[in-house]
Amino acid sequence: MAKKKSISENNILTFYMDYVLEHNEQPKTVYAFAKANNFEEQKFYEFFGSFKAIETHIFKAFFNNTLASLEKSED
């Protein structure tokens, strides 16, 4: 199976969130996660150092989106 040529940070975030939703746990290894999603393990490390770094990024994005929504709200 050919590897994807172009993988972005957003692709990895989406793959990770889908994996956790489907399996109710983190992937066992970065290697297995990359292989299951058809991209090179090295691409993962270009954007994130660990699964913990992905989670931190996701929760920061949730926080920022919530804060932006609250600032727009008149309530």
mmCIF file with all atom_site columns, N, CA and C in Angstrom:
data_model
loop_
_atom_site.group_PDB
_atom_site.id
_atom_site.type_symbol
_atom_site.label_atom_id
_atom_site.label_alt_id
_atom_site.label_comp_id
_atom_site.label_asym_id
_atom_site.label_entity_id
_atom_site.label_seq_id
_atom_site.pdbx_PDB_ins_code
_atom_site.Cartn_x
_atom_site.Cartn_y
_atom_site.Cartn_z
_atom_site.occupancy
_atom_site.B_iso_or_equiv
_atom_site.pdbx_formal_charge
_atom_site.auth_seq_id
_atom_site.auth_comp_id
_atom_site.auth_asym_id
_atom_site.auth_atom_id
_atom_site.pdbx_PDB_model_num
ATOM 1   N N  . MET A 1 1  ? 0.837   -1.174 0.000  1.00 0.00 ? 1  MET A N  1
ATOM 2   C CA . MET A 1 1  ? 0.000   0.000  0.000  1.00 0.00 ? 1  MET A CA 1
ATOM 3   C C  . MET A 1 1  ? 0.888   1.245  0.000  1.00 0.00 ? 1  MET A C  1
ATOM 4   N N  . ALA A 1 2  ? 0.595   2.170  -0.876 1.00 0.00 ? 2  ALA A N  1
ATOM 5   C CA . ALA A 1 2  ? 1.396   3.396  -0.980 1.00 0.00 ? 2  ALA A CA 1
ATOM 6   C C  . ALA A 1 2  ? 1.125   4.325  0.191  1.00 0.00 ? 2  ALA A C  1
ATOM 7   N N  . LYS A 1 3  ? 2.167   5.023  0.605  1.00 0.00 ? 3  LYS A N  1
ATOM 8   C CA . LYS A 1 3  ? 2.030   5.991  1.688  1.00 0.00 ? 3  LYS A CA 1
ATOM 9   C C  . LYS A 1 3  ? 1.496   7.300  1.124  1.00 0.00 ? 3  LYS A C  1
ATOM 10  N N  . LYS A 1 4  ? 0.736   8.040  1.967  1.00 0.00 ? 4  LYS A N  1
ATOM 11  C CA . LYS A 1 4  ? 0.262   9.357  1.550  1.00 0.00 ? 4  LYS A CA 1
ATOM 12  C C  . LYS A 1 4  ? 1.454   10.266 1.337  1.00 0.00 ? 4  LYS A C  1
ATOM 13  N N  . LYS A 1 5  ? 1.390   11.079 0.298  1.00 0.00 ? 5  LYS A N  1
ATOM 14  C CA . LYS A 1 5  ? 2.505   11.970 -0.013 1.00 0.00 ? 5  LYS A CA 1
ATOM 15  C C  . LYS A 1 5  ? 2.474   13.225 0.847  1.00 0.00 ? 5  LYS A C  1
ATOM 16  N N  . SER A 1 6  ? 1.296   13.752 1.101  1.00 0.00 ? 6  SER A N  1
ATOM 17  C CA . SER A 1 6  ? 1.192   15.004 1.840  1.00 0.00 ? 6  SER A CA 1
ATOM 18  C C  . SER A 1 6  ? 0.327   14.803 3.080  1.00 0.00 ? 6  SER A C  1
ATOM 19  N N  . ILE A 1 7  ? 0.939   14.935 4.229  1.00 0.00 ? 7  ILE A N  1
ATOM 20  C CA . ILE A 1 7  ? 0.211   14.792 5.496  1.00 0.00 ? 7  ILE A CA 1
ATOM 21  C C  . ILE A 1 7  ? 0.412   16.075 6.280  1.00 0.00 ? 7  ILE A C  1
ATOM 22  N N  . SER A 1 8  ? -0.665  16.583 6.852  1.00 0.00 ? 8  SER A N  1
ATOM 23  C CA . SER A 1 8  ? -0.582  17.837 7.591  1.00 0.00 ? 8  SER A CA 1
ATOM 24  C C  . SER A 1 8  ? -0.816  17.591 9.081  1.00 0.00 ? 8  SER A C  1
ATOM 25  N N  . GLU A 1 9  ? -0.532  18.612 9.847  1.00 0.00 ? 9  GLU A N  1
ATOM 26  C CA . GLU A 1 9  ? -0.800  18.561 11.288 1.00 0.00 ? 9  GLU A CA 1
ATOM 27  C C  . GLU A 1 9  ? -2.276  18.278 11.516 1.00 0.00 ? 9  GLU A C  1
ATOM 28  N N  . ASN A 1 10 ? -3.127  18.917 10.737 1.00 0.00 ? 10 ASN A N  1
ATOM 29  C CA . ASN A 1 10 ? -4.571  18.725 10.886 1.00 0.00 ? 10 ASN A CA 1
ATOM 30  C C  . ASN A 1 10 ? -4.977  17.287 10.574 1.00 0.00 ? 10 ASN A C  1
ATOM 31  N N  . ASN A 1 11 ? -4.347  16.665 9.562  1.00 0.00 ? 11 ASN A N  1
ATOM 32  C CA . ASN A 1 11 ? -4.628  15.257 9.261  1.00 0.00 ? 11 ASN A CA 1
ATOM 33  C C  . ASN A 1 11 ? -4.326  14.375 10.470 1.00 0.00 ? 11 ASN A C  1
ATOM 34  N N  . ILE A 1 12 ? -3.178  14.593 11.072 1.00 0.00 ? 12 ILE A N  1
ATOM 35  C CA . ILE A 1 12 ? -2.774  13.783 12.221 1.00 0.00 ? 12 ILE A CA 1
ATOM 36  C C  . ILE A 1 12 ? -3.736  13.991 13.386 1.00 0.00 ? 12 ILE A C  1
ATOM 37  N N  . LEU A 1 13 ? -4.134  15.227 13.634 1.00 0.00 ? 13 LEU A N  1
ATOM 38  C CA . LEU A 1 13 ? -5.099  15.509 14.704 1.00 0.00 ? 13 LEU A CA 1
ATOM 39  C C  . LEU A 1 13 ? -6.417  14.781 14.442 1.00 0.00 ? 13 LEU A C  1
ATOM 40  N N  . THR A 1 14 ? -6.874  14.833 13.209 1.00 0.00 ? 14 THR A N  1
ATOM 41  C CA . THR A 1 14 ? -8.127  14.158 12.853 1.00 0.00 ? 14 THR A CA 1
ATOM 42  C C  . THR A 1 14 ? -8.001  12.649 13.020 1.00 0.00 ? 14 THR A C  1
ATOM 43  N N  . PHE A 1 15 ? -6.900  12.077 12.529 1.00 0.00 ? 15 PHE A N  1
ATOM 44  C CA . PHE A 1 15 ? -6.677  10.635 12.690 1.00 0.00 ? 15 PHE A CA 1
ATOM 45  C C  . PHE A 1 15 ? -6.675  10.249 14.169 1.00 0.00 ? 15 PHE A C  1
ATOM 46  N N  . TYR A 1 16 ? -6.012  11.068 14.981 1.00 0.00 ? 16 TYR A N  1
ATOM 47  C CA . TYR A 1 16 ? -5.905  10.773 16.408 1.00 0.00 ? 16 TYR A CA 1
ATOM 48  C C  . TYR A 1 16 ? -7.278  10.822 17.083 1.00 0.00 ? 16 TYR A C  1
ATOM 49  N N  . MET A 1 17 ? -8.035  11.887 16.824 1.00 0.00 ? 17 MET A N  1
ATOM 50  C CA . MET A 1 17 ? -9.361  12.003 17.457 1.00 0.00 ? 17 MET A CA 1
ATOM 51  C C  . MET A 1 17 ? -10.270 10.866 17.004 1.00 0.00 ? 17 MET A C  1
ATOM 52  N N  . ASP A 1 18 ? -10.222 10.497 15.728 1.00 0.00 ? 18 ASP A N  1
ATOM 53  C CA . ASP A 1 18 ? -11.018 9.369  15.240 1.00 0.00 ? 18 ASP A CA 1
ATOM 54  C C  . ASP A 1 18 ? -10.608 8.067  15.935 1.00 0.00 ? 18 ASP A C  1
ATOM 55  N N  . TYR A 1 19 ? -9.308  7.850  16.077 1.00 0.00 ? 19 TYR A N  1
ATOM 56  C CA . TYR A 1 19 ? -8.823  6.630  16.719 1.00 0.00 ? 19 TYR A CA 1
ATOM 57  C C  . TYR A 1 19 ? -9.337  6.534  18.155 1.00 0.00 ? 19 TYR A C  1
ATOM 58  N N  . VAL A 1 20 ? -9.197  7.616  18.901 1.00 0.00 ? 20 VAL A N  1
ATOM 59  C CA . VAL A 1 20 ? -9.621  7.610  20.305 1.00 0.00 ? 20 VAL A CA 1
ATOM 60  C C  . VAL A 1 20 ? -11.137 7.405  20.412 1.00 0.00 ? 20 VAL A C  1
ATOM 61  N N  . LEU A 1 21 ? -11.902 8.045  19.533 1.00 0.00 ? 21 LEU A N  1
ATOM 62  C CA . LEU A 1 21 ? -13.358 7.855  19.553 1.00 0.00 ? 21 LEU A CA 1
ATOM 63  C C  . LEU A 1 21 ? -13.752 6.419  19.237 1.00 0.00 ? 21 LEU A C  1
ATOM 64  N N  . GLU A 1 22 ? -13.049 5.793  18.303 1.00 0.00 ? 22 GLU A N  1
ATOM 65  C CA . GLU A 1 22 ? -13.381 4.428  17.904 1.00 0.00 ? 22 GLU A CA 1
ATOM 66  C C  . GLU A 1 22 ? -12.879 3.365  18.881 1.00 0.00 ? 22 GLU A C  1
ATOM 67  N N  . HIS A 1 23 ? -11.737 3.625  19.543 1.00 0.00 ? 23 HIS A N  1
ATOM 68  C CA . HIS A 1 23 ? -11.115 2.607  20.395 1.00 0.00 ? 23 HIS A CA 1
ATOM 69  C C  . HIS A 1 23 ? -11.158 2.935  21.886 1.00 0.00 ? 23 HIS A C  1
ATOM 70  N N  . ASN A 1 24 ? -11.583 4.131  22.222 1.00 0.00 ? 24 ASN A N  1
ATOM 71  C CA . ASN A 1 24 ? -11.693 4.566  23.616 1.00 0.00 ? 24 ASN A CA 1
ATOM 72  C C  . ASN A 1 24 ? -10.360 4.491  24.365 1.00 0.00 ? 24 ASN A C  1
ATOM 73  N N  . GLU A 1 25 ? -9.267  4.684  23.635 1.00 0.00 ? 25 GLU A N  1
ATOM 74  C CA . GLU A 1 25 ? -7.930  4.717  24.223 1.00 0.00 ? 25 GLU A CA 1
ATOM 75  C C  . GLU A 1 25 ? -6.944  5.279  23.207 1.00 0.00 ? 25 GLU A C  1
ATOM 76  N N  . GLN A 1 26 ? -5.771  5.675  23.690 1.00 0.00 ? 26 GLN A N  1
ATOM 77  C CA . GLN A 1 26 ? -4.699  6.124  22.810 1.00 0.00 ? 26 GLN A CA 1
ATOM 78  C C  . GLN A 1 26 ? -4.191  4.951  21.978 1.00 0.00 ? 26 GLN A C  1
ATOM 79  N N  . PRO A 1 27 ? -3.634  5.244  20.809 1.00 0.00 ? 27 PRO A N  1
ATOM 80  C CA . PRO A 1 27 ? -2.948  4.164  20.082 1.00 0.00 ? 27 PRO A CA 1
ATOM 81  C C  . PRO A 1 27 ? -1.796  3.623  20.942 1.00 0.00 ? 27 PRO A C  1
ATOM 82  N N  . LYS A 1 28 ? -1.426  2.393  20.720 1.00 0.00 ? 28 LYS A N  1
ATOM 83  C CA . LYS A 1 28 ? -0.363  1.765  21.522 1.00 0.00 ? 28 LYS A CA 1
ATOM 84  C C  . LYS A 1 28 ? 1.005   2.373  21.225 1.00 0.00 ? 28 LYS A C  1
ATOM 85  N N  . THR A 1 29 ? 1.276   2.643  19.942 1.00 0.00 ? 29 THR A N  1
ATOM 86  C CA . THR A 1 29 ? 2.561   3.215  19.557 1.00 0.00 ? 29 THR A CA 1
ATOM 87  C C  . THR A 1 29 ? 2.361   4.180  18.389 1.00 0.00 ? 29 THR A C  1
ATOM 88  N N  . VAL A 1 30 ? 3.300   5.090  18.235 1.00 0.00 ? 30 VAL A N  1
ATOM 89  C CA . VAL A 1 30 ? 3.263   6.008  17.099 1.00 0.00 ? 30 VAL A CA 1
ATOM 90  C C  . VAL A 1 30 ? 3.415   5.217  15.804 1.00 0.00 ? 30 VAL A C  1
ATOM 91  N N  . TYR A 1 31 ? 4.285   4.222  15.817 1.00 0.00 ? 31 TYR A N  1
ATOM 92  C CA . TYR A 1 31 ? 4.490   3.395  14.624 1.00 0.00 ? 31 TYR A CA 1
ATOM 93  C C  . TYR A 1 31 ? 3.178   2.753  14.169 1.00 0.00 ? 31 TYR A C  1
ATOM 94  N N  . ALA A 1 32 ? 2.459   2.119  15.085 1.00 0.00 ? 32 ALA A N  1
ATOM 95  C CA . ALA A 1 32 ? 1.197   1.458  14.741 1.00 0.00 ? 32 ALA A CA 1
ATOM 96  C C  . ALA A 1 32 ? 0.147   2.470  14.286 1.00 0.00 ? 32 ALA A C  1
ATOM 97  N N  . PHE A 1 33 ? 0.116   3.618  14.944 1.00 0.00 ? 33 PHE A N  1
ATOM 98  C CA . PHE A 1 33 ? -0.817  4.679  14.579 1.00 0.00 ? 33 PHE A CA 1
ATOM 99  C C  . PHE A 1 33 ? -0.547  5.174  13.155 1.00 0.00 ? 33 PHE A C  1
ATOM 100 N N  . ALA A 1 34 ? 0.701   5.428  12.840 1.00 0.00 ? 34 ALA A N  1
ATOM 101 C CA . ALA A 1 34 ? 1.072   5.899  11.506 1.00 0.00 ? 34 ALA A CA 1
ATOM 102 C C  . ALA A 1 34 ? 0.755   4.835  10.445 1.00 0.00 ? 34 ALA A C  1
ATOM 103 N N  . LYS A 1 35 ? 1.094   3.609  10.746 1.00 0.00 ? 35 LYS A N  1
ATOM 104 C CA . LYS A 1 35 ? 0.845   2.520  9.804  1.00 0.00 ? 35 LYS A CA 1
ATOM 105 C C  . LYS A 1 35 ? -0.652  2.351  9.543  1.00 0.00 ? 35 LYS A C  1
ATOM 106 N N  . ALA A 1 36 ? -1.460  2.423  10.587 1.00 0.00 ? 36 ALA A N  1
ATOM 107 C CA . ALA A 1 36 ? -2.912  2.274  10.446 1.00 0.00 ? 36 ALA A CA 1
ATOM 108 C C  . ALA A 1 36 ? -3.529  3.402  9.619  1.00 0.00 ? 36 ALA A C  1
ATOM 109 N N  . ASN A 1 37 ? -2.877  4.558  9.644  1.00 0.00 ? 37 ASN A N  1
ATOM 110 C CA . ASN A 1 37 ? -3.401  5.713  8.915  1.00 0.00 ? 37 ASN A CA 1
ATOM 111 C C  . ASN A 1 37 ? -2.625  6.023  7.641  1.00 0.00 ? 37 ASN A C  1
ATOM 112 N N  . ASN A 1 38 ? -1.765  5.105  7.254  1.00 0.00 ? 38 ASN A N  1
ATOM 113 C CA . ASN A 1 38 ? -1.078  5.153  5.969  1.00 0.00 ? 38 ASN A CA 1
ATOM 114 C C  . ASN A 1 38 ? -0.186  6.386  5.792  1.00 0.00 ? 38 ASN A C  1
ATOM 115 N N  . PHE A 1 39 ? 0.637   6.674  6.787  1.00 0.00 ? 39 PHE A N  1
ATOM 116 C CA . PHE A 1 39 ? 1.642   7.721  6.626  1.00 0.00 ? 39 PHE A CA 1
ATOM 117 C C  . PHE A 1 39 ? 2.907   7.315  7.359  1.00 0.00 ? 39 PHE A C  1
ATOM 118 N N  . GLU A 1 40 ? 3.998   7.964  7.005  1.00 0.00 ? 40 GLU A N  1
ATOM 119 C CA . GLU A 1 40 ? 5.299   7.642  7.599  1.00 0.00 ? 40 GLU A CA 1
ATOM 120 C C  . GLU A 1 40 ? 5.362   8.125  9.052  1.00 0.00 ? 40 GLU A C  1
ATOM 121 N N  . GLU A 1 41 ? 5.909   7.306  9.911  1.00 0.00 ? 41 GLU A N  1
ATOM 122 C CA . GLU A 1 41 ? 6.065   7.652  11.331 1.00 0.00 ? 41 GLU A CA 1
ATOM 123 C C  . GLU A 1 41 ? 6.821   8.971  11.492 1.00 0.00 ? 41 GLU A C  1
ATOM 124 N N  . GLN A 1 42 ? 7.798   9.214  10.665 1.00 0.00 ? 42 GLN A N  1
ATOM 125 C CA . GLN A 1 42 ? 8.596   10.435 10.733 1.00 0.00 ? 42 GLN A CA 1
ATOM 126 C C  . GLN A 1 42 ? 7.721   11.681 10.608 1.00 0.00 ? 42 GLN A C  1
ATOM 127 N N  . LYS A 1 43 ? 6.651   11.615 9.800  1.00 0.00 ? 43 LYS A N  1
ATOM 128 C CA . LYS A 1 43 ? 5.748   12.757 9.638  1.00 0.00 ? 43 LYS A CA 1
ATOM 129 C C  . LYS A 1 43 ? 5.093   13.122 10.965 1.00 0.00 ? 43 LYS A C  1
ATOM 130 N N  . PHE A 1 44 ? 4.774   12.128 11.773 1.00 0.00 ? 44 PHE A N  1
ATOM 131 C CA . PHE A 1 44 ? 4.182   12.390 13.084 1.00 0.00 ? 44 PHE A CA 1
ATOM 132 C C  . PHE A 1 44 ? 5.111   13.285 13.897 1.00 0.00 ? 44 PHE A C  1
ATOM 133 N N  . TYR A 1 45 ? 6.379   12.918 13.915 1.00 0.00 ? 45 TYR A N  1
ATOM 134 C CA . TYR A 1 45 ? 7.353   13.639 14.740 1.00 0.00 ? 45 TYR A CA 1
ATOM 135 C C  . TYR A 1 45 ? 7.716   15.016 14.172 1.00 0.00 ? 45 TYR A C  1
ATOM 136 N N  . GLU A 1 46 ? 7.373   15.278 12.933 1.00 0.00 ? 46 GLU A N  1
ATOM 137 C CA . GLU A 1 46 ? 7.565   16.627 12.394 1.00 0.00 ? 46 GLU A CA 1
ATOM 138 C C  . GLU A 1 46 ? 6.615   17.623 13.065 1.00 0.00 ? 46 GLU A C  1
ATOM 139 N N  . PHE A 1 47 ? 5.469   17.129 13.535 1.00 0.00 ? 47 PHE A N  1
ATOM 140 C CA . PHE A 1 47 ? 4.459   17.998 14.129 1.00 0.00 ? 47 PHE A CA 1
ATOM 141 C C  . PHE A 1 47 ? 4.327   17.828 15.637 1.00 0.00 ? 47 PHE A C  1
ATOM 142 N N  . PHE A 1 48 ? 4.496   16.613 16.141 1.00 0.00 ? 48 PHE A N  1
ATOM 143 C CA . PHE A 1 48 ? 4.262   16.317 17.555 1.00 0.00 ? 48 PHE A CA 1
ATOM 144 C C  . PHE A 1 48 ? 5.358   15.412 18.098 1.00 0.00 ? 48 PHE A C  1
ATOM 145 N N  . GLY A 1 49 ? 5.689   15.602 19.356 1.00 0.00 ? 49 GLY A N  1
ATOM 146 C CA . GLY A 1 49 ? 6.700   14.773 19.991 1.00 0.00 ? 49 GLY A CA 1
ATOM 147 C C  . GLY A 1 49 ? 6.132   13.533 20.657 1.00 0.00 ? 49 GLY A C  1
ATOM 148 N N  . SER A 1 50 ? 4.810   13.549 20.913 1.00 0.00 ? 50 SER A N  1
ATOM 149 C CA . SER A 1 50 ? 4.180   12.432 21.618 1.00 0.00 ? 50 SER A CA 1
ATOM 150 C C  . SER A 1 50 ? 2.665   12.548 21.490 1.00 0.00 ? 50 SER A C  1
ATOM 151 N N  . PHE A 1 51 ? 1.971   11.514 21.943 1.00 0.00 ? 51 PHE A N  1
ATOM 152 C CA . PHE A 1 51 ? 0.514   11.585 21.980 1.00 0.00 ? 51 PHE A CA 1
ATOM 153 C C  . PHE A 1 51 ? 0.056   12.639 22.988 1.00 0.00 ? 51 PHE A C  1
ATOM 154 N N  . LYS A 1 52 ? 0.806   12.818 24.054 1.00 0.00 ? 52 LYS A N  1
ATOM 155 C CA . LYS A 1 52 ? 0.485   13.848 25.051 1.00 0.00 ? 52 LYS A CA 1
ATOM 156 C C  . LYS A 1 52 ? 0.505   15.236 24.397 1.00 0.00 ? 52 LYS A C  1
ATOM 157 N N  . ALA A 1 53 ? 1.440   15.469 23.496 1.00 0.00 ? 53 ALA A N  1
ATOM 158 C CA . ALA A 1 53 ? 1.517   16.755 22.798 1.00 0.00 ? 53 ALA A CA 1
ATOM 159 C C  . ALA A 1 53 ? 0.282   16.972 21.924 1.00 0.00 ? 53 ALA A C  1
ATOM 160 N N  . ILE A 1 54 ? -0.214  15.914 21.297 1.00 0.00 ? 54 ILE A N  1
ATOM 161 C CA . ILE A 1 54 ? -1.445  16.028 20.502 1.00 0.00 ? 54 ILE A CA 1
ATOM 162 C C  . ILE A 1 54 ? -2.608  16.404 21.407 1.00 0.00 ? 54 ILE A C  1
ATOM 163 N N  . GLU A 1 55 ? -2.734  15.712 22.539 1.00 0.00 ? 55 GLU A N  1
ATOM 164 C CA . GLU A 1 55 ? -3.832  15.994 23.460 1.00 0.00 ? 55 GLU A CA 1
ATOM 165 C C  . GLU A 1 55 ? -3.776  17.431 23.964 1.00 0.00 ? 55 GLU A C  1
ATOM 166 N N  . THR A 1 56 ? -2.589  17.902 24.282 1.00 0.00 ? 56 THR A N  1
ATOM 167 C CA . THR A 1 56 ? -2.426  19.284 24.731 1.00 0.00 ? 56 THR A CA 1
ATOM 168 C C  . THR A 1 56 ? -2.888  20.246 23.642 1.00 0.00 ? 56 THR A C  1
ATOM 169 N N  . HIS A 1 57 ? -2.502  19.976 22.421 1.00 0.00 ? 57 HIS A N  1
ATOM 170 C CA . HIS A 1 57 ? -2.898  20.818 21.290 1.00 0.00 ? 57 HIS A CA 1
ATOM 171 C C  . HIS A 1 57 ? -4.426  20.826 21.125 1.00 0.00 ? 57 HIS A C  1
ATOM 172 N N  . ILE A 1 58 ? -5.049  19.667 21.220 1.00 0.00 ? 58 ILE A N  1
ATOM 173 C CA . ILE A 1 58 ? -6.501  19.547 21.057 1.00 0.00 ? 58 ILE A CA 1
ATOM 174 C C  . ILE A 1 58 ? -7.226  20.330 22.149 1.00 0.00 ? 58 ILE A C  1
ATOM 175 N N  . PHE A 1 59 ? -6.830  20.145 23.407 1.00 0.00 ? 59 PHE A N  1
ATOM 176 C CA . PHE A 1 59 ? -7.514  20.836 24.495 1.00 0.00 ? 59 PHE A CA 1
ATOM 177 C C  . PHE A 1 59 ? -7.283  22.344 24.450 1.00 0.00 ? 59 PHE A C  1
ATOM 178 N N  . LYS A 1 60 ? -6.121  22.767 23.981 1.00 0.00 ? 60 LYS A N  1
ATOM 179 C CA . LYS A 1 60 ? -5.876  24.198 23.817 1.00 0.00 ? 60 LYS A CA 1
ATOM 180 C C  . LYS A 1 60 ? -6.802  24.767 22.744 1.00 0.00 ? 60 LYS A C  1
ATOM 181 N N  . ALA A 1 61 ? -6.978  24.037 21.657 1.00 0.00 ? 61 ALA A N  1
ATOM 182 C CA . ALA A 1 61 ? -7.886  24.481 20.586 1.00 0.00 ? 61 ALA A CA 1
ATOM 183 C C  . ALA A 1 61 ? -9.323  24.540 21.091 1.00 0.00 ? 61 ALA A C  1
ATOM 184 N N  . PHE A 1 62 ? -9.755  23.536 21.867 1.00 0.00 ? 62 PHE A N  1
ATOM 185 C CA . PHE A 1 62 ? -11.100 23.559 22.453 1.00 0.00 ? 62 PHE A CA 1
ATOM 186 C C  . PHE A 1 62 ? -11.279 24.785 23.345 1.00 0.00 ? 62 PHE A C  1
ATOM 187 N N  . PHE A 1 63 ? -10.280 25.060 24.172 1.00 0.00 ? 63 PHE A N  1
ATOM 188 C CA . PHE A 1 63 ? -10.334 26.205 25.070 1.00 0.00 ? 63 PHE A CA 1
ATOM 189 C C  . PHE A 1 63 ? -10.438 27.511 24.282 1.00 0.00 ? 63 PHE A C  1
ATOM 190 N N  . ASN A 1 64 ? -9.572  27.665 23.273 1.00 0.00 ? 64 ASN A N  1
ATOM 191 C CA . ASN A 1 64 ? -9.580  28.895 22.475 1.00 0.00 ? 64 ASN A CA 1
ATOM 192 C C  . ASN A 1 64 ? -10.898 29.086 21.732 1.00 0.00 ? 64 ASN A C  1
ATOM 193 N N  . ASN A 1 65 ? -11.460 28.007 21.192 1.00 0.00 ? 65 ASN A N  1
ATOM 194 C CA . ASN A 1 65 ? -12.751 28.100 20.504 1.00 0.00 ? 65 ASN A CA 1
ATOM 195 C C  . ASN A 1 65 ? -13.872 28.454 21.468 1.00 0.00 ? 65 ASN A C  1
ATOM 196 N N  . THR A 1 66 ? -13.848 27.888 22.654 1.00 0.00 ? 66 THR A N  1
ATOM 197 C CA . THR A 1 66 ? -14.856 28.198 23.661 1.00 0.00 ? 66 THR A CA 1
ATOM 198 C C  . THR A 1 66 ? -14.752 29.654 24.092 1.00 0.00 ? 66 THR A C  1
ATOM 199 N N  . LEU A 1 67 ? -13.549 30.106 24.332 1.00 0.00 ? 67 LEU A N  1
ATOM 200 C CA . LEU A 1 67 ? -13.321 31.487 24.732 1.00 0.00 ? 67 LEU A CA 1
ATOM 201 C C  . LEU A 1 67 ? -13.790 32.455 23.648 1.00 0.00 ? 67 LEU A C  1
ATOM 202 N N  . ALA A 1 68 ? -13.487 32.156 22.397 1.00 0.00 ? 68 ALA A N  1
ATOM 203 C CA . ALA A 1 68 ? -13.927 33.011 21.286 1.00 0.00 ? 68 ALA A CA 1
ATOM 204 C C  . ALA A 1 68 ? -15.453 33.051 21.201 1.00 0.00 ? 68 ALA A C  1
ATOM 205 N N  . SER A 1 69 ? -16.096 31.908 21.409 1.00 0.00 ? 69 SER A N  1
ATOM 206 C CA . SER A 1 69 ? -17.563 31.859 21.382 1.00 0.00 ? 69 SER A CA 1
ATOM 207 C C  . SER A 1 69 ? -18.162 32.676 22.519 1.00 0.00 ? 69 SER A C  1
ATOM 208 N N  . LEU A 1 70 ? -17.581 32.569 23.704 1.00 0.00 ? 70 LEU A N  1
ATOM 209 C CA . LEU A 1 70 ? -18.070 33.328 24.849 1.00 0.00 ? 70 LEU A CA 1
ATOM 210 C C  . LEU A 1 70 ? -17.894 34.834 24.641 1.00 0.00 ? 70 LEU A C  1
ATOM 211 N N  . GLU A 1 71 ? -16.802 35.230 24.040 1.00 0.00 ? 71 GLU A N  1
ATOM 212 C CA . GLU A 1 71 ? -16.577 36.658 23.792 1.00 0.00 ? 71 GLU A CA 1
ATOM 213 C C  . GLU A 1 71 ? -17.550 37.233 22.783 1.00 0.00 ? 71 GLU A C  1
ATOM 214 N N  . LYS A 1 72 ? -18.035 36.422 21.845 1.00 0.00 ? 72 LYS A N  1
ATOM 215 C CA . LYS A 1 72 ? -19.010 36.862 20.859 1.00 0.00 ? 72 LYS A CA 1
ATOM 216 C C  . LYS A 1 72 ? -20.424 36.911 21.429 1.00 0.00 ? 72 LYS A C  1
ATOM 217 N N  . SER A 1 73 ? -20.684 36.119 22.459 1.00 0.00 ? 73 SER A N  1
ATOM 218 C CA . SER A 1 73 ? -22.011 36.016 23.045 1.00 0.00 ? 73 SER A CA 1
ATOM 219 C C  . SER A 1 73 ? -22.342 37.239 23.897 1.00 0.00 ? 73 SER A C  1
ATOM 220 N N  . GLU A 1 74 ? -23.578 37.693 23.815 1.00 0.00 ? 74 GLU A N  1
ATOM 221 C CA . GLU A 1 74 ? -24.016 38.808 24.639 1.00 0.00 ? 74 GLU A CA 1
ATOM 222 C C  . GLU A 1 74 ? -24.387 38.349 26.047 1.00 0.00 ? 74 GLU A C  1
ATOM 223 N N  . ASP A 1 75 ? -24.566 37.083 26.243 1.00 0.00 ? 75 ASP A N  1
ATOM 224 C CA . ASP A 1 75 ? -24.915 36.544 27.571 1.00 0.00 ? 75 ASP A CA 1
ATOM 225 C C  . ASP A 1 75 ? -23.697 36.608 28.398 1.00 0.00 ? 75 ASP A C  1
#
